[in-house]
Short mmCIF file of C-alpha atoms in Angstrom, two decimals:
data_model
loop_
_atom_site.label_atom_id
_atom_site.label_comp_id
_atom_site.label_asym_id
_atom_site.label_seq_id
_atom_site.Cartn_x
_atom_site.Cartn_y
_atom_site.Cartn_z
CA MET A 1 138.95 132.60 168.46
CA ASP A 2 138.74 129.20 167.00
CA PHE A 3 137.66 127.96 170.24
CA ASP A 4 134.89 130.04 170.79
CA LEU A 5 133.31 128.97 167.26
CA ALA A 6 133.85 125.42 168.18
CA ALA A 7 132.14 125.94 171.44
CA GLN A 8 129.20 128.11 169.93
CA SER A 9 128.77 125.19 167.45
CA SER A 10 128.68 122.83 170.11
CA ASP A 11 126.33 124.47 171.83
CA TRP A 12 124.04 124.97 168.99
CA LEU A 13 124.15 121.30 167.67
CA GLN A 14 123.15 120.06 171.51
CA ASN A 15 120.23 122.92 171.74
CA ASN A 16 118.74 121.80 167.98
CA GLN A 17 119.74 118.15 168.11
CA ALA A 18 116.02 117.12 168.37
CA LEU A 19 114.95 119.46 165.63
CA LEU A 20 117.79 118.07 163.61
CA ILE A 21 116.81 114.71 164.31
CA ASP A 22 113.20 115.53 163.69
CA TYR A 23 114.42 117.06 160.33
CA CYS A 24 116.29 114.12 158.99
CA VAL A 25 113.64 111.66 160.03
CA ASN A 26 111.56 114.03 157.70
CA VAL A 27 113.31 113.85 155.05
CA ILE A 28 114.30 110.19 155.08
CA SER A 29 110.37 109.83 154.98
CA ALA A 30 109.77 111.85 152.23
CA LEU A 31 112.48 109.97 150.29
CA LEU A 32 110.69 106.69 151.18
CA THR A 33 107.45 107.95 150.18
CA LEU A 34 108.71 109.28 146.93
CA VAL A 35 110.30 105.94 146.08
CA ILE A 36 107.54 103.63 147.33
CA GLY A 37 105.22 105.79 145.65
CA ILE A 38 106.59 105.74 142.31
CA LEU A 39 107.17 101.91 142.69
CA ILE A 40 103.40 102.03 143.56
CA ALA A 41 102.64 103.69 140.68
CA ARG A 42 104.67 101.94 138.11
CA PHE A 43 102.80 98.41 139.39
CA VAL A 44 99.22 100.06 139.31
CA SER A 45 99.79 101.32 136.13
CA ASN A 46 100.96 98.04 134.92
CA ALA A 47 98.12 95.62 136.44
CA LEU A 48 95.60 98.69 134.96
CA ASN A 49 97.11 97.99 131.75
CA ARG A 50 97.07 94.04 131.99
CA VAL A 51 93.38 94.22 133.30
CA MET A 52 92.42 96.33 130.37
CA VAL A 53 94.12 94.24 127.53
CA LYS A 54 92.96 91.05 129.68
CA LYS A 55 89.27 92.77 128.99
CA ASN A 56 90.16 93.02 125.16
CA VAL A 57 89.95 97.00 125.80
CA ASP A 58 91.57 98.51 122.63
CA GLY A 59 95.23 98.62 123.09
CA ILE A 60 95.48 102.39 122.78
CA VAL A 61 92.96 102.98 125.62
CA ALA A 62 94.51 100.91 127.83
CA SER A 63 98.14 102.60 127.32
CA PHE A 64 96.72 106.16 127.52
CA THR A 65 94.75 105.09 130.67
CA SER A 66 97.49 103.35 132.35
CA ASN A 67 100.05 106.46 131.70
CA MET A 68 97.61 108.98 132.83
CA THR A 69 96.76 106.97 136.03
CA LYS A 70 100.78 106.60 136.72
CA TYR A 71 101.36 110.32 136.31
CA LEU A 72 98.44 111.20 138.31
CA ILE A 73 100.07 108.90 141.35
CA ILE A 74 103.56 110.08 140.83
CA ALA A 75 101.99 114.07 140.78
CA PHE A 76 100.12 113.27 144.23
CA VAL A 77 103.25 111.15 146.05
CA VAL A 78 105.32 114.36 145.10
CA ALA A 79 102.89 116.63 146.80
CA ALA A 80 102.73 114.28 149.94
CA SER A 81 106.88 114.37 150.13
CA LEU A 82 107.24 117.89 149.73
CA SER A 83 104.54 118.19 152.41
CA ARG A 84 106.37 115.62 154.76
CA ILE A 85 109.47 117.95 155.12
CA GLY A 86 107.50 121.24 155.86
CA ILE A 87 107.00 122.54 152.70
CA GLN A 88 103.09 124.56 152.04
CA THR A 89 101.90 122.44 149.17
CA ALA A 90 98.78 125.39 149.04
CA SER A 91 101.78 127.97 148.30
CA LEU A 92 103.38 125.36 146.07
CA ILE A 93 100.27 124.72 144.25
CA ALA A 94 99.97 128.71 143.55
CA ILE A 95 103.14 128.71 142.36
CA ILE A 96 102.46 125.84 139.84
CA GLY A 97 99.35 127.09 138.97
CA ALA A 98 100.92 130.82 138.13
CA ALA A 99 103.81 128.86 136.19
CA GLY A 100 101.32 126.79 134.79
CA LEU A 101 99.27 129.63 133.07
CA ALA A 102 102.34 131.00 131.63
CA ILE A 103 103.81 127.90 130.21
CA GLY A 104 100.15 126.94 128.73
CA LEU A 105 100.46 130.52 126.60
CA ALA A 106 103.75 129.15 125.49
CA LEU A 107 102.61 125.92 124.63
CA GLN A 108 99.31 126.14 123.23
CA GLY A 109 100.18 123.90 120.19
CA SER A 110 101.21 121.23 122.84
CA LEU A 111 98.07 121.60 125.09
CA SER A 112 95.74 121.28 121.89
CA ASN A 113 97.56 117.96 120.96
CA PHE A 114 96.81 116.58 124.41
CA ALA A 115 92.87 117.66 124.30
CA ALA A 116 93.39 116.03 120.71
CA GLY A 117 94.71 113.02 122.41
CA VAL A 118 91.89 112.85 125.07
CA LEU A 119 89.06 113.09 121.89
CA LEU A 120 91.06 110.47 120.02
CA ILE A 121 91.08 108.34 123.17
CA ILE A 122 87.02 108.81 123.73
CA PHE A 123 85.50 108.61 120.16
CA ARG A 124 88.14 106.09 119.06
CA PRO A 125 88.10 106.95 115.38
CA ILE A 126 90.96 104.82 114.92
CA LYS A 127 92.54 101.95 117.04
CA LYS A 128 95.74 100.12 117.18
CA GLY A 129 96.28 98.20 114.42
CA GLU A 130 94.05 99.52 112.01
CA PHE A 131 95.24 100.93 108.39
CA VAL A 132 94.60 104.37 108.52
CA GLU A 133 95.26 107.63 106.30
CA ILE A 134 95.84 110.52 108.54
CA ALA A 135 97.26 113.77 107.84
CA GLY A 136 98.66 112.62 104.66
CA VAL A 137 100.25 109.50 106.05
CA GLY A 138 99.09 106.12 105.39
CA GLY A 139 100.18 103.10 107.92
CA SER A 140 98.86 100.86 110.65
CA VAL A 141 98.10 102.82 113.99
CA GLU A 142 100.89 101.90 116.66
CA SER A 143 99.68 104.05 119.58
CA VAL A 144 98.14 107.15 120.32
CA GLN A 145 99.94 109.03 123.00
CA ILE A 146 99.51 111.97 125.05
CA PHE A 147 100.72 114.43 122.62
CA THR A 148 100.97 112.50 119.19
CA THR A 149 100.20 109.46 117.19
CA VAL A 150 102.50 107.08 115.93
CA VAL A 151 102.06 105.30 112.69
CA ILE A 152 103.89 102.23 110.96
CA THR A 153 103.91 102.86 107.43
CA PRO A 154 104.01 99.63 104.93
CA ASP A 155 107.58 100.09 104.35
CA ASN A 156 108.11 99.89 107.93
CA LYS A 157 108.75 103.78 108.57
CA MET A 158 108.02 105.04 111.98
CA VAL A 159 105.92 108.40 111.30
CA VAL A 160 105.09 110.35 114.64
CA VAL A 161 102.05 112.64 113.80
CA PRO A 162 100.79 115.56 116.18
CA ASN A 163 97.30 114.55 117.68
CA ASN A 164 96.14 117.60 116.64
CA ASN A 165 97.03 117.07 112.85
CA VAL A 166 95.17 113.83 113.07
CA LEU A 167 91.85 115.31 114.62
CA SER A 168 92.03 118.67 112.47
CA ASN A 169 92.34 116.54 109.11
CA ASN A 170 90.17 113.88 107.34
CA ILE A 171 90.87 110.52 108.92
CA VAL A 172 90.77 107.76 106.25
CA ASN A 173 90.08 104.05 108.16
CA TYR A 174 90.58 101.32 105.67
CA THR A 175 89.77 98.69 108.08
CA ARG A 176 87.11 99.53 110.37
CA THR A 177 84.33 98.07 108.27
CA GLY A 178 86.07 95.05 107.71
CA GLN A 179 85.36 94.63 103.97
CA ARG A 180 87.10 97.19 100.92
CA ARG A 181 85.95 96.79 97.34
CA VAL A 182 88.96 96.21 95.13
CA ASP A 183 88.28 98.30 92.05
CA LEU A 184 90.40 97.06 88.59
CA VAL A 185 90.02 98.68 85.38
CA ILE A 186 90.93 95.83 82.68
CA GLY A 187 91.18 96.82 78.82
CA VAL A 188 90.47 94.65 76.11
CA SER A 189 90.58 95.33 72.32
CA TYR A 190 87.50 96.75 70.09
CA SER A 191 87.84 93.31 68.17
CA ALA A 192 87.02 91.00 71.36
CA ASP A 193 83.17 89.51 72.30
CA LEU A 194 82.46 91.55 75.15
CA LYS A 195 80.36 88.64 76.27
CA LYS A 196 82.72 86.16 76.40
CA THR A 197 85.05 88.69 78.11
CA ARG A 198 82.47 89.02 80.71
CA GLU A 199 82.34 85.38 81.15
CA ILE A 200 86.31 85.12 81.67
CA LEU A 201 86.11 88.05 84.20
CA GLU A 202 83.38 86.25 86.20
CA LYS A 203 84.98 82.78 85.93
CA VAL A 204 88.28 84.06 87.56
CA LEU A 205 86.07 86.03 90.63
CA SER A 206 84.23 82.67 91.45
CA GLU A 207 87.17 80.80 91.68
CA ASP A 208 88.87 82.88 94.43
CA ASP A 209 87.88 82.07 97.65
CA ARG A 210 88.88 85.30 99.06
CA ILE A 211 86.56 87.17 97.03
CA LEU A 212 83.24 87.98 99.17
CA LYS A 213 79.70 86.69 97.83
CA ASP A 214 78.07 89.35 99.94
CA PRO A 215 78.06 92.24 98.71
CA SER A 216 78.42 90.83 95.29
CA TRP A 217 80.91 91.68 92.69
CA THR A 218 80.01 94.74 89.86
CA ILE A 219 81.33 93.81 86.31
CA GLY A 220 80.71 96.34 83.45
CA VAL A 221 82.11 98.42 80.43
CA LEU A 222 83.39 101.39 81.99
CA ALA A 223 84.45 103.31 79.06
CA LEU A 224 85.03 103.26 75.31
CA ALA A 225 88.62 104.45 75.72
CA ASP A 226 90.74 105.45 72.58
CA SER A 227 92.59 101.96 72.02
CA SER A 228 90.44 99.84 74.58
CA VAL A 229 87.03 98.99 75.81
CA ASN A 230 87.50 98.95 79.58
CA PHE A 231 85.56 96.76 81.87
CA ALA A 232 85.71 97.90 85.52
CA VAL A 233 85.76 95.09 87.64
CA ARG A 234 85.02 95.71 91.51
CA PRO A 235 84.77 92.62 93.76
CA TRP A 236 84.94 92.84 97.88
CA ALA A 237 87.09 91.07 99.84
CA LYS A 238 88.12 91.04 103.46
CA SER A 239 90.53 94.08 104.43
CA SER A 240 93.11 91.73 105.71
CA ASP A 241 93.00 90.25 102.05
CA TYR A 242 92.78 93.52 100.07
CA TRP A 243 96.41 93.65 98.50
CA ASP A 244 96.59 89.83 97.84
CA VAL A 245 93.24 90.06 95.98
CA TYR A 246 94.34 93.13 94.03
CA PHE A 247 97.85 91.70 92.86
CA SER A 248 96.57 87.95 92.25
CA LEU A 249 93.27 89.25 90.09
CA HIS A 250 95.56 91.19 87.74
CA GLU A 251 97.75 88.29 87.38
CA ASN A 252 94.63 85.66 86.61
CA ILE A 253 92.66 87.82 84.75
CA LYS A 254 96.03 88.40 82.02
CA ASN A 255 96.47 84.48 81.92
CA ALA A 256 92.60 83.67 81.65
CA LEU A 257 92.20 86.35 78.74
CA ASP A 258 95.23 85.17 77.40
CA GLU A 259 94.33 81.56 77.31
CA ALA A 260 91.24 82.74 75.57
CA GLY A 261 92.77 84.64 72.81
CA ILE A 262 91.71 88.04 73.89
CA GLU A 263 94.14 91.05 73.52
CA ILE A 264 94.85 93.16 76.32
CA PRO A 265 95.98 96.31 73.84
CA PHE A 266 98.68 98.89 74.35
CA PRO A 267 97.85 102.62 73.38
CA GLN A 268 97.71 102.72 69.46
CA ARG A 269 97.35 105.84 67.32
CA ASP A 270 96.70 105.69 63.31
CA VAL A 271 99.15 108.25 61.62
CA HIS A 272 97.84 109.29 58.31
CA LEU A 273 100.73 110.49 55.97
CA ILE A 274 99.86 113.22 53.10
CA GLN A 275 102.23 113.21 50.33
CA GLN A 276 102.23 116.35 48.50
#
């Protein structure tokens, strides 16, 4: 009986030898097509990214476009490889389409994030390196990916925000215009000479080269507060200089007022005691 099985197997191999060789050749060619296609996809993606960066295309657009190109090439290569070993891609596409519909219904949030990512790339309200406030998070934009946006906060934390949350909320871009107004409130004593105080404030601003001349700064009495006369000091600076100007102005104004003998008061209250 064992001899009969061996003989039948030998006969089957002899009769189907050409078919087996052809199938093995197709499998090997399909694997080669897949491997070479993936390498080509990576090469095209990297080359496209380098060209776009060299042409000064925004880093977010370059990254998103190159990644999408890579995935499209890989999808085409997978379909070609499956077709090579005899799998009907038309039927496969129909199955994938039906599965995609079910998956799409289950992953509505992910699809909305993908759509929001495409809109962010098209309209570009944010760019890589810009300091923005999105969905309650403030920081520098690191990248806009297929489903998420990556932000690096000033204290070097990485925050990943879903793209749909970015697009459905207000986007505050502090960098795009290139200029920011520095808003300071400086309080002086009620006994201080307001004209002299204004002159000192103007002198401090004029001595700082980082403060822009156009648009011009604004200095005015903001409020007669409980314990002080508050001046609004509002110069303009480049967005990149904002925090340096903000911190240094406080220090320089304090020193200048001290040298002029103008008091910066702390909150005070007059208490009247009634003795019975």
